């Protein structure tokens, strides 16, 4: 199997980075849009795609653990390198914690989860009023909702720094950082 090298990233690294990354960006945008405007028709889509993404994100974390973190494409300043590392950790952990906290909020809140018509967790219907759902664990579901909310906005800040960093390397430093994540071979 081909692993990352200094001059070229494995196809798996590039594929998983963009599949997970672009889906996360879409999930952040739709999550905020639907929650702010109460667009309930989007909720089942958001939940189903987020749930499926959890498995891709898990595969990516396993891949990253086997591979180690990529070596810097150029000589960054130590502070820049530290910031990039912190941001990478926030981003990669959030790819697991965002879907997990969303699941806690929904499933422990008693709402259940269906993935494109397949029921994965049943709603917890009230015995007295079968139209109503009841929380399975109110405190944990509220904790999940709080993590989902605050981590969501933290990820946006981390992501803005991440994108600014990628653009700085590409446009100002003119090094191979972005090119390498686009699958290209860079010089030593
Ligand atoms: C337009 C959006 C994005 C751009 C331009 C971008 C660009 C890059 C680049 C150039 C690298 C390589 C850094 C290096 O070699 O040190 C990288 C790595 C990384 N990016 Fe992104 N990225 C984007 C979105 C995201 C998103 C949304 C996530 C969140 C999940 C993410 C998570 C990571 C992680 C964890 C790494 C470390 C290497 C790895 O695990 O594959 N990126 N990104
Ligand atoms: C990568 C995965 C995910 C991302 C990036 C994401 C992001 C977001 C964001 C930014 C919001 C708006 C802030 C908020 O109100 O909390 C939101 C709302 C929400 N998310 Fe997610 N989400 C993901 C996965 C999930 C999953 C797997 C579920 C449930 C199974 C879920 C359930 C919800 C619900 C129910 C809301 C609306 C909360 C409300 O009405 O206040 N999310 N999501």
mmCIF file of C-alpha atoms and ligand atoms in Angstrom:
data_model
loop_
_atom_site.group_PDB
_atom_site.id
_atom_site.type_symbol
_atom_site.label_atom_id
_atom_site.label_comp_id
_atom_site.label_asym_id
_atom_site.label_seq_id
_atom_site.Cartn_x
_atom_site.Cartn_y
_atom_site.Cartn_z
ATOM 1 C CA UNK A 1 0.000 0.000 0.000
ATOM 2 C CA UNK A 2 1.239 3.467 -0.873
ATOM 3 C CA UNK A 3 1.768 5.777 2.168
ATOM 4 C CA UNK A 4 2.408 9.533 2.277
ATOM 5 C CA UNK A 5 5.930 10.643 1.399
ATOM 6 C CA UNK A 6 7.411 14.107 1.753
ATOM 7 C CA UNK A 7 7.041 14.810 -1.971
ATOM 8 C CA UNK A 8 3.717 13.051 -2.654
ATOM 9 C CA UNK A 9 0.620 12.174 -0.612
ATOM 10 C CA UNK A 10 -1.101 8.800 -1.002
ATOM 11 C CA UNK A 11 -4.283 8.853 -3.114
ATOM 12 C CA UNK A 12 -6.177 7.656 0.012
ATOM 13 C CA UNK A 13 -4.993 10.750 1.963
ATOM 14 C CA UNK A 14 -6.063 13.140 -0.784
ATOM 15 C CA UNK A 15 -9.373 11.366 -1.450
ATOM 16 C CA UNK A 16 -10.346 11.151 2.252
ATOM 17 C CA UNK A 17 -9.265 14.760 2.972
ATOM 18 C CA UNK A 18 -11.502 16.223 0.264
ATOM 19 C CA UNK A 19 -14.435 13.809 0.748
ATOM 20 C CA UNK A 20 -14.582 14.456 4.504
ATOM 21 C CA UNK A 21 -13.547 18.135 4.248
ATOM 22 C CA UNK A 22 -16.061 19.211 1.616
ATOM 23 C CA UNK A 23 -18.881 17.220 3.276
ATOM 24 C CA UNK A 24 -18.091 18.872 6.631
ATOM 25 C CA UNK A 25 -18.256 22.330 5.008
ATOM 26 C CA UNK A 26 -21.669 21.440 3.524
ATOM 27 C CA UNK A 27 -22.849 20.075 6.886
ATOM 28 C CA UNK A 28 -21.763 23.210 8.764
ATOM 29 C CA UNK A 29 -23.576 25.461 6.276
ATOM 30 C CA UNK A 30 -26.797 23.419 6.137
ATOM 31 C CA UNK A 31 -26.722 22.777 9.923
ATOM 32 C CA UNK A 32 -26.658 26.503 10.704
ATOM 33 C CA UNK A 33 -29.170 27.349 7.961
ATOM 34 C CA UNK A 34 -31.731 24.737 9.062
ATOM 35 C CA UNK A 35 -31.356 25.391 12.813
ATOM 36 C CA UNK A 36 -31.499 29.217 12.460
ATOM 37 C CA UNK A 37 -34.524 29.151 10.153
ATOM 38 C CA UNK A 38 -36.343 26.077 11.510
ATOM 39 C CA UNK A 39 -36.204 24.283 8.130
ATOM 40 C CA UNK A 40 -37.299 20.879 9.464
ATOM 41 C CA UNK A 41 -37.383 19.195 6.019
ATOM 42 C CA UNK A 42 -33.560 19.395 6.000
ATOM 43 C CA UNK A 43 -33.117 17.672 9.397
ATOM 44 C CA UNK A 44 -33.431 14.039 8.137
ATOM 45 C CA UNK A 45 -30.872 14.738 5.356
ATOM 46 C CA UNK A 46 -28.461 16.439 7.761
ATOM 47 C CA UNK A 47 -28.734 13.579 10.261
ATOM 48 C CA UNK A 48 -28.403 10.795 7.664
ATOM 49 C CA UNK A 49 -25.401 12.310 5.848
ATOM 50 C CA UNK A 50 -23.714 13.158 9.174
ATOM 51 C CA UNK A 51 -24.243 9.592 10.412
ATOM 52 C CA UNK A 52 -22.738 8.069 7.239
ATOM 53 C CA UNK A 53 -19.839 10.534 7.387
ATOM 54 C CA UNK A 54 -18.917 9.195 10.837
ATOM 55 C CA UNK A 55 -17.757 5.913 9.256
ATOM 56 C CA UNK A 56 -15.695 7.657 6.564
ATOM 57 C CA UNK A 57 -14.181 9.935 9.239
ATOM 58 C CA UNK A 58 -13.307 6.871 11.359
ATOM 59 C CA UNK A 59 -11.560 5.285 8.367
ATOM 60 C CA UNK A 60 -9.660 8.541 7.885
ATOM 61 C CA UNK A 61 -8.535 8.681 11.521
ATOM 62 C CA UNK A 62 -7.295 5.055 11.297
ATOM 63 C CA UNK A 63 -5.475 5.953 8.062
ATOM 64 C CA UNK A 64 -3.900 9.022 9.695
ATOM 65 C CA UNK A 65 -2.773 6.916 12.698
ATOM 66 C CA UNK A 66 -1.139 4.331 10.387
ATOM 67 C CA UNK A 67 0.473 7.049 8.259
ATOM 68 C CA UNK A 68 1.497 9.546 10.945
ATOM 69 C CA UNK A 69 1.040 13.274 10.274
ATOM 70 C CA UNK A 70 2.511 14.631 7.024
ATOM 71 C CA UNK A 71 5.921 16.306 7.239
ATOM 72 C CA UNK A 72 5.839 20.059 6.512
ATOM 73 C CA UNK A 73 6.123 20.761 2.784
ATOM 74 C CA UNK A 74 8.459 23.703 3.439
ATOM 75 C CA UNK A 75 10.327 25.383 6.337
ATOM 76 C CA UNK A 76 7.508 26.973 8.329
ATOM 77 C CA UNK A 77 8.214 29.227 11.312
ATOM 78 C CA UNK A 78 7.902 27.156 14.555
ATOM 79 C CA UNK A 79 4.839 29.179 15.663
ATOM 80 C CA UNK A 80 3.135 28.627 12.310
ATOM 81 C CA UNK A 81 3.869 24.905 12.551
ATOM 82 C CA UNK A 82 2.389 24.745 16.093
ATOM 83 C CA UNK A 83 -0.762 26.584 14.981
ATOM 84 C CA UNK A 84 -1.178 24.259 11.980
ATOM 85 C CA UNK A 85 -0.814 21.210 14.249
ATOM 86 C CA UNK A 86 -3.419 22.477 16.738
ATOM 87 C CA UNK A 87 -5.815 23.296 13.892
ATOM 88 C CA UNK A 88 -5.303 19.831 12.316
ATOM 89 C CA UNK A 89 -6.124 18.189 15.663
ATOM 90 C CA UNK A 90 -9.258 20.321 16.179
ATOM 91 C CA UNK A 91 -10.401 19.513 12.636
ATOM 92 C CA UNK A 92 -9.731 15.784 12.693
ATOM 93 C CA UNK A 93 -11.260 15.259 16.170
ATOM 94 C CA UNK A 94 -14.325 17.279 15.199
ATOM 95 C CA UNK A 95 -14.962 14.966 12.236
ATOM 96 C CA UNK A 96 -15.756 12.336 14.904
ATOM 97 C CA UNK A 97 -17.184 14.548 17.661
ATOM 98 C CA UNK A 98 -19.639 16.472 15.452
ATOM 99 C CA UNK A 99 -21.526 13.358 14.275
ATOM 100 C CA UNK A 100 -21.287 11.706 17.741
ATOM 101 C CA UNK A 101 -22.673 14.794 19.530
ATOM 102 C CA UNK A 102 -25.419 15.134 16.885
ATOM 103 C CA UNK A 103 -26.368 11.499 17.465
ATOM 104 C CA UNK A 104 -26.411 12.026 21.254
ATOM 105 C CA UNK A 105 -28.694 15.053 20.847
ATOM 106 C CA UNK A 106 -31.107 13.310 18.458
ATOM 107 C CA UNK A 107 -31.192 9.691 19.587
ATOM 108 C CA UNK A 108 -30.976 10.321 23.366
ATOM 109 C CA UNK A 109 -33.489 13.137 22.823
ATOM 110 C CA UNK A 110 -35.878 10.372 21.680
ATOM 111 C CA UNK A 111 -36.120 11.494 18.031
ATOM 112 C CA UNK A 112 -34.562 8.366 16.497
ATOM 113 C CA UNK A 113 -32.578 8.212 13.257
ATOM 114 C CA UNK A 114 -33.483 6.997 9.787
ATOM 115 C CA UNK A 115 -30.871 6.855 7.050
ATOM 116 C CA UNK A 116 -32.658 7.311 3.729
ATOM 117 C CA UNK A 117 -35.632 5.196 4.789
ATOM 118 C CA UNK A 118 -33.699 2.649 6.866
ATOM 119 C CA UNK A 119 -34.464 3.018 10.573
ATOM 120 C CA UNK A 120 -31.188 2.854 12.529
ATOM 121 C CA UNK A 121 -32.567 4.083 15.903
ATOM 122 C CA UNK A 122 -36.310 4.034 16.583
ATOM 123 C CA UNK A 123 -37.993 7.155 18.019
ATOM 124 C CA UNK A 124 -38.980 6.838 21.681
ATOM 125 C CA UNK A 125 -42.754 7.337 21.397
ATOM 126 C CA UNK A 126 -44.730 8.241 24.504
ATOM 127 C CA UNK A 127 -47.097 5.484 25.700
ATOM 128 C CA UNK A 128 -49.785 8.070 26.602
ATOM 129 C CA UNK A 129 -49.555 9.999 23.354
ATOM 130 C CA UNK A 130 -48.017 7.996 20.446
ATOM 131 C CA UNK A 131 -47.712 11.248 18.422
ATOM 132 C CA UNK A 132 -45.138 12.547 20.926
ATOM 133 C CA UNK A 133 -41.536 11.442 21.483
ATOM 134 C CA UNK A 134 -39.853 11.442 24.903
ATOM 135 C CA UNK A 135 -36.127 11.849 25.703
ATOM 136 C CA UNK A 136 -34.269 8.633 26.545
ATOM 137 C CA UNK A 137 -31.704 10.580 28.590
ATOM 138 C CA UNK A 138 -32.528 14.276 28.825
ATOM 139 C CA UNK A 139 -29.206 15.431 30.400
ATOM 140 C CA UNK A 140 -26.988 13.580 27.921
ATOM 141 C CA UNK A 141 -29.084 14.717 24.976
ATOM 142 C CA UNK A 142 -28.736 18.356 26.133
ATOM 143 C CA UNK A 143 -24.971 17.845 26.604
ATOM 144 C CA UNK A 144 -24.770 16.451 23.044
ATOM 145 C CA UNK A 145 -26.705 19.452 21.686
ATOM 146 C CA UNK A 146 -24.386 21.889 23.516
ATOM 147 C CA UNK A 147 -21.236 20.146 22.207
ATOM 148 C CA UNK A 148 -22.740 20.102 18.688
ATOM 149 C CA UNK A 149 -23.479 23.825 18.846
ATOM 150 C CA UNK A 150 -20.240 25.154 20.405
ATOM 151 C CA UNK A 151 -17.920 22.748 18.593
ATOM 152 C CA UNK A 152 -19.658 23.630 15.303
ATOM 153 C CA UNK A 153 -18.681 27.284 15.685
ATOM 154 C CA UNK A 154 -15.168 26.347 16.925
ATOM 155 C CA UNK A 155 -14.687 24.257 13.764
ATOM 156 C CA UNK A 156 -15.647 27.255 11.627
ATOM 157 C CA UNK A 157 -12.902 29.361 13.255
ATOM 158 C CA UNK A 158 -10.375 26.498 12.898
ATOM 159 C CA UNK A 159 -11.416 26.020 9.286
ATOM 160 C CA UNK A 160 -10.972 29.710 8.443
ATOM 161 C CA UNK A 161 -7.433 29.558 9.890
ATOM 162 C CA UNK A 162 -6.815 26.302 7.968
ATOM 163 C CA UNK A 163 -7.940 27.769 4.642
ATOM 164 C CA UNK A 164 -6.045 31.031 5.280
ATOM 165 C CA UNK A 165 -2.911 28.950 6.018
ATOM 166 C CA UNK A 166 -3.319 26.878 2.841
ATOM 167 C CA UNK A 167 -3.770 30.046 0.759
ATOM 168 C CA UNK A 168 -0.794 31.781 2.409
ATOM 169 C CA UNK A 169 1.456 28.812 1.579
ATOM 170 C CA UNK A 170 0.207 28.734 -1.987
ATOM 171 C CA UNK A 171 0.066 32.444 -2.820
ATOM 172 C CA UNK A 172 2.615 34.130 -0.513
ATOM 173 C CA UNK A 173 5.225 31.446 0.310
ATOM 174 C CA UNK A 174 4.598 29.736 -3.047
ATOM 175 C CA UNK A 175 5.465 26.340 -1.563
ATOM 176 C CA UNK A 176 3.989 22.908 -2.338
ATOM 177 C CA UNK A 177 1.591 22.607 0.675
ATOM 178 C CA UNK A 178 -1.669 22.962 -1.279
ATOM 179 C CA UNK A 179 -0.349 21.230 -4.422
ATOM 180 C CA UNK A 180 0.563 18.152 -2.370
ATOM 181 C CA UNK A 181 -2.999 17.959 -0.988
ATOM 182 C CA UNK A 182 -4.260 18.212 -4.574
ATOM 183 C CA UNK A 183 -2.366 14.997 -5.364
ATOM 184 C CA UNK A 184 0.622 16.584 -7.136
ATOM 185 C CA UNK A 185 4.280 15.632 -6.665
ATOM 186 C CA UNK A 186 6.330 18.479 -5.183
ATOM 187 C CA UNK A 187 10.096 19.086 -5.084
ATOM 188 C CA UNK A 188 12.188 18.047 -2.003
HETATM 189 C C1 LIG B 1 -11.396 24.549 1.150
HETATM 190 C C2 LIG B 1 -11.101 23.887 2.208
HETATM 191 C C3 LIG B 1 -9.780 23.254 2.562
HETATM 192 C C4 LIG B 1 -8.512 23.460 2.062
HETATM 193 C C5 LIG B 1 -8.077 24.456 0.984
HETATM 194 C C6 LIG B 1 -7.622 22.555 2.764
HETATM 195 C C7 LIG B 1 -6.271 22.433 2.536
HETATM 196 C C8 LIG B 1 -5.409 21.571 3.188
HETATM 197 C C9 LIG B 1 -4.005 21.401 2.910
HETATM 198 C C10 LIG B 1 -3.241 22.164 1.837
HETATM 199 C C11 LIG B 1 -3.511 20.474 3.756
HETATM 200 C C12 LIG B 1 -2.049 19.977 3.874
HETATM 201 C C13 LIG B 1 -1.362 20.599 5.044
HETATM 202 C C14 LIG B 1 0.067 20.120 5.236
HETATM 203 O O1 LIG B 1 0.624 19.507 4.335
HETATM 204 O O2 LIG B 1 0.610 20.378 6.319
HETATM 205 C C15 LIG B 1 -4.605 20.042 4.612
HETATM 206 C C16 LIG B 1 -4.489 19.113 5.624
HETATM 207 C C17 LIG B 1 -5.513 18.783 6.483
HETATM 208 N N1 LIG B 1 -6.813 19.234 6.418
HETATM 209 FE FE1 LIG B 1 -7.562 20.498 5.040
HETATM 210 N N2 LIG B 1 -8.346 21.836 3.686
HETATM 211 C C18 LIG B 1 -9.667 22.224 3.578
HETATM 212 C C19 LIG B 1 -10.711 21.750 4.323
HETATM 213 C C20 LIG B 1 -10.592 20.921 5.418
HETATM 214 C C21 LIG B 1 -11.680 20.543 6.290
HETATM 215 C C22 LIG B 1 -13.128 21.004 6.178
HETATM 216 C C23 LIG B 1 -11.161 19.741 7.242
HETATM 217 C C24 LIG B 1 -11.933 19.153 8.379
HETATM 218 C C25 LIG B 1 -12.215 18.005 8.488
HETATM 219 C C26 LIG B 1 -9.731 19.577 6.978
HETATM 220 C C27 LIG B 1 -8.837 18.838 7.739
HETATM 221 C C28 LIG B 1 -7.497 18.677 7.468
HETATM 222 C C29 LIG B 1 -6.601 17.829 8.257
HETATM 223 C C30 LIG B 1 -6.969 17.062 9.509
HETATM 224 C C31 LIG B 1 -5.354 17.900 7.631
HETATM 225 C C32 LIG B 1 -4.049 17.170 8.055
HETATM 226 C C33 LIG B 1 -3.673 16.126 7.033
HETATM 227 C C34 LIG B 1 -4.674 15.025 6.923
HETATM 228 O O3 LIG B 1 -5.158 14.527 7.952
HETATM 229 O O4 LIG B 1 -5.017 14.615 5.788
HETATM 230 N N3 LIG B 1 -9.417 20.326 5.854
HETATM 231 N N4 LIG B 1 -5.754 20.729 4.240
HETATM 232 C C1 LIG B 2 -20.043 16.088 10.332
HETATM 233 C C2 LIG B 2 -21.135 16.065 10.908
HETATM 234 C C3 LIG B 2 -21.958 17.233 11.348
HETATM 235 C C4 LIG B 2 -21.721 18.599 11.301
HETATM 236 C C5 LIG B 2 -20.477 19.321 10.804
HETATM 237 C C6 LIG B 2 -22.903 19.238 11.851
HETATM 238 C C7 LIG B 2 -23.043 20.609 12.014
HETATM 239 C C8 LIG B 2 -24.162 21.225 12.547
HETATM 240 C C9 LIG B 2 -24.278 22.645 12.795
HETATM 241 C C10 LIG B 2 -23.164 23.685 12.559
HETATM 242 C C11 LIG B 2 -25.516 22.875 13.297
HETATM 243 C C12 LIG B 2 -26.102 24.252 13.722
HETATM 244 C C13 LIG B 2 -25.718 24.549 15.155
HETATM 245 C C14 LIG B 2 -26.642 23.877 16.142
HETATM 246 O O1 LIG B 2 -27.806 24.294 16.227
HETATM 247 O O2 LIG B 2 -26.201 22.923 16.816
HETATM 248 C C15 LIG B 2 -26.201 21.609 13.372
HETATM 249 C C16 LIG B 2 -27.491 21.413 13.828
HETATM 250 C C17 LIG B 2 -28.044 20.177 14.045
HETATM 251 N N1 LIG B 2 -27.459 18.949 13.832
HETATM 252 FE FE1 LIG B 2 -25.651 18.602 13.011
HETATM 253 N N2 LIG B 2 -23.816 18.273 12.197
HETATM 254 C C18 LIG B 2 -23.287 17.040 11.904
HETATM 255 C C19 LIG B 2 -23.866 15.799 12.105
HETATM 256 C C20 LIG B 2 -25.098 15.593 12.719
HETATM 257 C C21 LIG B 2 -25.677 14.291 13.035
HETATM 258 C C22 LIG B 2 -25.025 12.929 12.741
HETATM 259 C C23 LIG B 2 -26.869 14.526 13.647
HETATM 260 C C24 LIG B 2 -27.883 13.571 14.200
HETATM 261 C C25 LIG B 2 -27.961 12.301 13.951
HETATM 262 C C26 LIG B 2 -27.051 15.983 13.698
HETATM 263 C C27 LIG B 2 -28.160 16.611 14.221
HETATM 264 C C28 LIG B 2 -28.359 17.970 14.228
HETATM 265 C C29 LIG B 2 -29.582 18.593 14.703
HETATM 266 C C30 LIG B 2 -30.846 17.881 15.225
HETATM 267 C C31 LIG B 2 -29.387 19.976 14.580
HETATM 268 C C32 LIG B 2 -30.394 21.106 14.898
HETATM 269 C C33 LIG B 2 -30.239 21.584 16.289
HETATM 270 C C34 LIG B 2 -31.302 22.634 16.602
HETATM 271 O O3 LIG B 2 -32.377 22.627 15.991
HETATM 272 O O4 LIG B 2 -31.006 23.469 17.462
HETATM 273 N N3 LIG B 2 -25.954 16.603 13.129
HETATM 274 N N4 LIG B 2 -25.346 20.620 12.909
#
